[in-house]
Amino acid sequence: MYKSVIIGTGPGGLTAAIYLARAGLAPLVIEGPEPGGQLTTTTEVENFPGFPDGIMGPELMDNMRKQAQRFGARFQTGWVNEVDFSKRPYTLQVEGIGEVQAESVIISTGASAKYIGIPGEKENVGRGVSTCATCDGFFFRNKKIIVVGGGDSAMEEANYLTRFASEVVLVHRRSELRASKIMQDRARNNDKISWSLNRTPLEVVAGERGVTGLKLRNNETGEEEIIETDGLFVAIGHTPNTRFLGGQLTTDDYGYLLVKPGTTETNIPGVFACGDVQDSRYRQAISAAGTGCMAALDCEKFLDEVEAAQVTV
Ligand code: NAP
């Protein structure tokens, strides 16, 4: 049995691993199919403090992993299919590892950006296609960008991208936007944003040097058209990776884990959440790392209290 198991190896999970390992708890870290999380799909990370010249996403994650290993964190590759949080120790059924028992669990399985699912999209991630304006907007200085989506994320990304881009075209599949009025108004009042509504994206057009356009169908006329662009930001939402929890933890309407304000405690004692799986708002590597630290400290405190209670009994 493990004192603590961490599920997920993004900045949240790995920071929790560094802290718990340094505290002598030798956590088991379960690494899923995308070790390192979303940062391993990006190129250069320029906004993680401590790297004045930037650092490549995969290298940053590799460094965090080595740092956790140095203090005794144990890594195993596996896919958590099921959990049982009805009694302690908690039980995890992990494909590739088997049954794992733990006194405490930290969930840091992240969230995955949704993609439209059109040809040319996934192939050009990092070559003009992005799902993160904060991460990649800087690379589109004085360039034309398309943002796809009609919700608050799309409005926010479009507004943010006007800091860099010469022009932002917002493409949405319906005439009505889903976004809140205040976010819509902000985007509508921005001179750099133009609108291409009632258009369904069909294909990302790319050349040797990356994205050059987006092929669309005009839903009113049925005609197809191509809008030229240097970049395509897909802002149609994220899916938090919580399905394996089988509804045992409380979530919001979008599936993000709910934690007690100011902590990383879920509704089950000894089960903590950090990183994007509990954060639909900031979604940054540094904020994920921050909550990873909090989860480890909350977890240590929980284990101390359990031990103290056992001694008293
Ligand atoms: P969302 O509200 O679910 O909106 C997703 C948008 O993407 C919708 O307009 C949807 O079109 C479109 N879409 C979905 N699948 C698509 C596809 N395959 N092809 C083309 N378009 C597609 O997601 P979100 O904007 O990420 O917001 C999620 C939550 O976070 C909301 O509660 C939001 O208020 C919140 N949020 C808040 C802020 C803020 O307040 N600063 C910022 C971001 C997000 P349809 O409308 O046709 O379905």
Coordinates of C-alpha atoms and ligand atoms in Angstrom, one line a residue:
M1 CA 0.0 0.0 0.0
Y2 CA 1.2 3.5 -0.8
K3 CA 0.8 6.5 1.5
S4 CA 0.1 8.7 -1.5
V5 CA -0.7 8.1 -5.2
I6 CA -0.6 10.9 -7.7
I7 CA -2.5 10.4 -10.9
G8 CA -1.2 12.5 -13.8
T9 CA 2.1 14.1 -14.7
G10 CA 1.5 17.6 -15.8
P11 CA 3.0 20.6 -13.9
G12 CA 0.4 20.0 -11.1
G13 CA 1.1 16.3 -10.5
L14 CA 4.8 16.7 -10.8
T15 CA 5.0 19.6 -8.4
A16 CA 2.9 17.6 -5.9
A17 CA 5.4 14.7 -6.5
I18 CA 8.4 16.9 -5.8
Y19 CA 6.9 18.1 -2.5
L20 CA 5.7 14.7 -1.3
A21 CA 8.9 13.0 -2.2
R22 CA 10.9 15.7 -0.4
A23 CA 8.7 15.1 2.6
G24 CA 9.8 11.5 2.6
L25 CA 6.5 10.0 1.4
A26 CA 7.8 8.3 -1.8
P27 CA 4.6 8.8 -3.7
L28 CA 3.6 6.6 -6.6
V29 CA 3.1 8.7 -9.7
I30 CA 0.9 7.1 -12.3
E31 CA 1.9 8.4 -15.8
G32 CA -0.8 8.2 -18.4
P33 CA -0.6 8.1 -22.2
E34 CA 0.5 11.7 -22.4
P35 CA 3.4 12.0 -19.9
G36 CA 4.1 15.6 -19.0
G37 CA 0.6 16.7 -20.1
Q38 CA -0.4 19.5 -22.4
L39 CA 3.0 21.2 -22.2
T40 CA 4.6 18.4 -24.1
T41 CA 2.5 19.3 -27.1
T42 CA 3.7 22.9 -27.1
T43 CA 7.1 24.2 -28.3
E44 CA 8.7 27.0 -26.4
V45 CA 7.3 28.1 -23.1
E46 CA 8.2 31.7 -22.4
N47 CA 6.0 32.5 -19.4
F48 CA 7.2 30.0 -16.8
P49 CA 9.2 32.0 -14.3
G50 CA 12.8 31.2 -14.0
F51 CA 13.7 30.8 -17.7
P52 CA 14.6 34.2 -19.1
D53 CA 15.3 32.7 -22.5
G54 CA 12.3 30.4 -22.5
I55 CA 12.4 26.6 -22.3
M56 CA 10.9 23.9 -24.5
G57 CA 7.7 22.4 -23.0
P58 CA 9.0 18.8 -23.1
E59 CA 12.3 19.8 -21.5
L60 CA 10.5 21.7 -18.7
M61 CA 8.4 18.6 -17.9
D62 CA 11.4 16.3 -18.1
N63 CA 13.2 18.5 -15.6
M64 CA 10.3 18.4 -13.2
R65 CA 10.1 14.6 -13.5
K66 CA 13.8 14.2 -12.8
Q67 CA 13.5 16.6 -9.8
A68 CA 10.7 14.4 -8.3
Q69 CA 12.7 11.2 -9.0
R70 CA 15.8 12.7 -7.3
F71 CA 13.8 12.8 -4.0
G72 CA 12.3 9.3 -4.3
A73 CA 9.0 9.7 -6.3
R74 CA 8.3 6.4 -8.0
F75 CA 6.9 6.5 -11.6
Q76 CA 4.8 3.8 -13.3
T77 CA 3.0 3.9 -16.6
G78 CA -0.7 3.0 -16.4
W79 CA -4.2 3.9 -17.2
V80 CA -6.6 4.3 -14.3
N81 CA -9.8 2.6 -15.3
E82 CA -11.7 2.8 -12.0
V83 CA -11.4 4.1 -8.5
D84 CA -13.1 3.1 -5.2
F85 CA -13.3 6.0 -2.8
S86 CA -16.0 4.5 -0.6
K87 CA -13.5 3.3 2.0
R88 CA -9.9 3.8 3.0
P89 CA -7.4 2.6 1.9
Y90 CA -8.7 3.8 -1.5
T91 CA -8.4 1.3 -4.4
L92 CA -7.4 2.1 -8.0
Q93 CA -7.7 -0.4 -10.9
V94 CA -4.9 0.5 -13.2
E95 CA -4.4 -1.0 -16.6
G96 CA -0.7 -1.8 -16.9
I97 CA -0.1 -1.9 -13.2
G98 CA -3.0 -3.8 -11.5
E99 CA -4.7 -3.0 -8.3
V100 CA -3.2 -0.1 -6.3
Q101 CA -4.1 0.8 -2.7
A102 CA -3.4 4.2 -1.2
E103 CA -4.1 6.1 1.9
S104 CA -4.4 9.3 -0.1
V105 CA -4.8 10.3 -3.7
I106 CA -4.0 13.4 -5.7
I107 CA -5.8 13.8 -8.9
S108 CA -4.0 15.9 -11.5
T109 CA -5.3 14.4 -14.8
G110 CA -5.7 17.8 -16.5
A111 CA -8.1 18.8 -19.1
S112 CA -7.9 18.3 -22.8
A113 CA -8.7 21.0 -25.3
K114 CA -11.5 20.1 -27.7
Y115 CA -10.7 20.0 -31.3
I116 CA -13.1 20.6 -34.2
G117 CA -12.2 17.3 -35.8
I118 CA -11.6 18.5 -39.3
P119 CA -8.8 17.4 -41.8
G120 CA -5.5 19.3 -41.3
E121 CA -6.3 20.4 -37.8
K122 CA -4.3 18.0 -35.5
E123 CA -1.5 17.6 -38.1
N124 CA -0.8 21.4 -37.9
V125 CA -0.8 21.8 -34.1
G126 CA 2.4 23.8 -33.5
R127 CA 2.5 24.9 -37.2
G128 CA -0.3 27.5 -36.9
V129 CA -3.0 25.6 -35.1
S130 CA -3.2 26.3 -31.3
T131 CA -5.7 25.9 -28.5
C132 CA -4.0 28.4 -26.2
A133 CA -3.8 32.1 -26.9
T134 CA -1.9 32.9 -23.7
C135 CA 0.8 30.3 -24.7
D136 CA 1.1 31.0 -28.5
G137 CA -0.4 34.5 -29.2
F138 CA 3.0 36.1 -29.0
F139 CA 4.2 34.1 -32.0
F140 CA 1.5 35.9 -34.2
R141 CA 2.7 39.5 -33.9
N142 CA 1.3 41.5 -36.8
K143 CA -0.3 38.5 -38.4
K144 CA -3.9 37.5 -39.3
I145 CA -5.5 35.0 -37.0
I146 CA -8.8 33.1 -37.0
V147 CA -10.5 32.1 -33.8
V148 CA -13.1 29.4 -33.9
G149 CA -15.9 29.2 -31.3
G150 CA -18.9 31.1 -30.0
G151 CA -18.5 30.8 -26.2
D152 CA -16.8 32.9 -23.6
S153 CA -13.4 31.2 -24.3
A154 CA -13.6 32.3 -28.0
M155 CA -14.4 35.9 -27.1
E156 CA -11.7 36.0 -24.5
E157 CA -9.1 34.4 -26.8
A158 CA -10.1 36.7 -29.7
N159 CA -9.8 39.8 -27.5
Y160 CA -6.5 38.7 -26.1
L161 CA -5.0 37.9 -29.5
T162 CA -5.7 41.5 -30.8
R163 CA -2.8 42.5 -28.6
F164 CA -0.5 40.8 -31.1
A165 CA -2.4 40.1 -34.3
S166 CA -3.1 42.7 -37.1
E167 CA -6.5 41.2 -37.5
V168 CA -8.6 38.5 -35.8
V169 CA -11.5 36.8 -37.6
L170 CA -14.0 35.1 -35.3
V171 CA -15.6 32.1 -37.0
H172 CA -18.7 30.5 -35.4
R173 CA -21.0 27.8 -36.8
R174 CA -24.2 29.7 -35.8
S175 CA -25.5 33.3 -36.1
E176 CA -26.1 33.5 -32.3
L177 CA -23.2 33.5 -30.0
R178 CA -23.2 31.3 -26.8
A179 CA -21.0 33.8 -24.9
S180 CA -22.2 36.0 -22.1
K181 CA -23.4 39.5 -23.1
I182 CA -20.5 41.3 -21.5
M183 CA -17.9 39.1 -23.3
Q184 CA -19.7 39.5 -26.6
D185 CA -19.9 43.3 -26.2
R186 CA -16.2 43.4 -25.4
A187 CA -15.4 41.5 -28.6
R188 CA -17.9 43.5 -30.7
N189 CA -16.4 46.8 -29.5
N190 CA -12.9 45.7 -30.6
D191 CA -12.1 47.2 -34.0
K192 CA -9.5 44.5 -34.8
I193 CA -12.1 41.7 -34.6
S194 CA -14.2 40.9 -37.7
W195 CA -17.0 38.3 -37.8
S196 CA -17.7 35.3 -40.0
L197 CA -20.8 33.8 -38.4
N198 CA -23.0 30.9 -39.6
R199 CA -19.9 29.2 -41.1
T200 CA -18.9 25.6 -40.4
P201 CA -15.2 24.9 -40.5
L202 CA -14.4 22.1 -43.1
E203 CA -10.6 21.9 -43.4
V204 CA -7.4 23.5 -42.3
V205 CA -5.4 24.5 -45.4
A206 CA -1.6 24.4 -44.9
G207 CA 1.6 24.6 -46.9
E208 CA 5.2 23.7 -46.2
R209 CA 5.5 26.5 -43.6
G210 CA 2.3 25.8 -41.8
V211 CA -1.3 27.1 -41.8
T212 CA -2.4 29.3 -44.7
G213 CA -6.2 29.2 -44.5
L214 CA -9.4 27.8 -43.2
K215 CA -12.0 26.3 -45.6
L216 CA -15.6 27.0 -44.5
R217 CA -19.1 26.3 -45.5
N218 CA -21.5 29.3 -45.5
N219 CA -24.6 27.8 -43.8
E220 CA -26.9 30.3 -45.4
T221 CA -25.9 29.7 -49.0
G222 CA -24.2 26.3 -48.8
E223 CA -21.2 27.8 -50.6
E224 CA -17.6 26.9 -49.6
E225 CA -15.0 29.5 -49.1
I226 CA -11.4 29.8 -47.9
I227 CA -10.3 32.5 -45.5
E228 CA -6.6 33.1 -45.6
T229 CA -4.8 33.2 -42.2
D230 CA -1.5 32.7 -40.5
G231 CA -2.9 31.0 -37.5
L232 CA -6.0 29.2 -36.2
F233 CA -7.0 29.2 -32.6
V234 CA -9.5 26.6 -31.7
A235 CA -11.5 27.9 -28.7
I236 CA -14.5 25.5 -28.4
G237 CA -13.9 24.4 -24.8
H238 CA -12.0 21.9 -22.7
T239 CA -12.9 18.5 -21.3
P240 CA -11.6 17.8 -17.8
N241 CA -10.3 14.2 -17.6
T242 CA -12.6 12.9 -14.8
R243 CA -14.5 10.1 -16.5
F244 CA -12.5 7.4 -14.6
L245 CA -13.8 8.7 -11.3
G246 CA -17.3 7.3 -12.0
G247 CA -19.0 10.3 -10.5
Q248 CA -17.6 9.7 -7.0
L249 CA -16.2 13.3 -6.7
T250 CA -18.3 16.4 -6.9
T251 CA -17.9 18.4 -10.1
D252 CA -19.4 21.6 -11.7
D253 CA -21.7 21.4 -14.7
Y254 CA -18.8 21.1 -17.0
G255 CA -17.2 18.2 -15.2
Y256 CA -14.4 20.2 -13.4
L257 CA -13.7 18.8 -9.9
L258 CA -14.9 21.1 -7.1
V259 CA -12.5 21.8 -4.3
K260 CA -13.2 23.4 -0.9
P261 CA -12.3 27.2 -1.5
G262 CA -8.7 28.0 -0.8
T263 CA -7.7 24.3 -0.6
T264 CA -7.3 21.3 -2.9
E265 CA -9.7 19.1 -0.9
T266 CA -12.4 17.3 -2.8
N267 CA -15.6 16.0 -1.1
I268 CA -13.7 12.8 -0.1
P269 CA -11.2 13.1 2.8
G270 CA -7.7 12.3 1.6
V271 CA -8.5 12.8 -2.1
F272 CA -7.1 16.1 -3.5
A273 CA -7.2 17.7 -6.9
C274 CA -4.8 20.1 -8.6
G275 CA -4.0 21.5 -12.0
D276 CA -6.5 22.0 -14.9
V277 CA -8.8 19.1 -13.8
Q278 CA -10.1 21.6 -11.1
D279 CA -9.4 24.9 -12.9
S280 CA -11.5 26.1 -15.8
R281 CA -10.4 29.7 -15.3
Y282 CA -6.6 30.1 -15.4
R283 CA -5.3 26.9 -17.0
Q284 CA -1.7 27.9 -16.9
A285 CA 1.4 25.7 -16.1
I286 CA 2.4 28.0 -13.3
S287 CA -1.0 28.0 -11.7
A288 CA -1.2 24.2 -12.1
A289 CA 2.2 23.9 -10.4
G290 CA 1.0 26.2 -7.6
T291 CA -2.0 24.0 -6.9
G292 CA 0.2 20.9 -7.1
C293 CA 2.2 22.4 -4.2
M294 CA -1.0 23.1 -2.3
A295 CA -2.3 19.5 -2.9
A296 CA 1.0 18.0 -1.5
L297 CA 0.8 20.2 1.6
D298 CA -2.9 19.4 2.1
C299 CA -2.1 15.7 1.7
E300 CA 0.8 15.7 4.1
K301 CA -1.4 17.4 6.7
F302 CA -4.1 14.8 6.1
L303 CA -1.7 11.9 6.6
D304 CA -0.3 13.5 9.7
E305 CA -3.8 13.8 11.2
V306 CA -4.6 10.2 10.3
E307 CA -1.4 9.0 12.0
A308 CA -2.0 11.2 15.1
A309 CA -5.6 9.8 15.4
Q310 CA -4.3 6.2 15.2
V311 CA -1.7 6.9 17.9
T312 CA -4.3 8.4 20.1
V313 CA -6.7 5.4 19.7
Ligands
NAP1 P1 -18.7 26.7 -24.4 O1 -19.5 27.7 -23.6 O2 -19.2 25.2 -24.3 O3 -18.7 27.1 -25.9 C1 -18.1 26.3 -26.9 C2 -18.4 27.0 -28.2 O4 -17.7 26.2 -29.2 C3 -19.9 27.1 -28.6 O5 -20.1 28.3 -29.2 C4 -20.0 25.9 -29.6 O6 -21.0 26.2 -30.7 C5 -18.6 25.9 -30.3 N1 -18.3 24.5 -30.7 C6 -18.4 23.4 -30.0 N2 -18.0 22.3 -30.7 C7 -17.7 22.8 -31.9 C8 -17.3 22.2 -33.2 N3 -17.0 20.9 -33.2 N4 -17.1 23.0 -34.2 C9 -17.3 24.3 -34.2 N5 -17.7 25.0 -33.0 C10 -17.9 24.2 -31.9 O7 -17.2 26.6 -23.9 P2 -16.2 27.8 -23.4 O8 -16.4 29.0 -24.2 O9 -14.9 27.2 -23.3 O10 -16.8 28.1 -22.0 C11 -16.8 27.0 -21.0 C12 -17.2 27.6 -19.6 O11 -16.1 28.4 -19.1 C13 -18.4 28.5 -19.7 O12 -19.1 28.4 -18.5 C14 -17.8 29.9 -19.8 O13 -18.7 30.9 -19.3 C15 -16.6 29.8 -18.9 N6 -15.6 30.7 -19.3 C16 -15.6 32.0 -18.7 C17 -14.7 32.9 -19.1 C18 -14.7 34.2 -18.4 O14 -15.7 34.6 -17.8 N7 -13.6 35.0 -18.5 C19 -13.7 32.6 -20.1 C20 -13.8 31.4 -20.7 C21 -14.7 30.4 -20.3 P3 -22.5 26.2 -30.3 O15 -22.7 27.5 -29.6 O16 -23.1 26.1 -31.7 O17 -22.8 25.0 -29.5

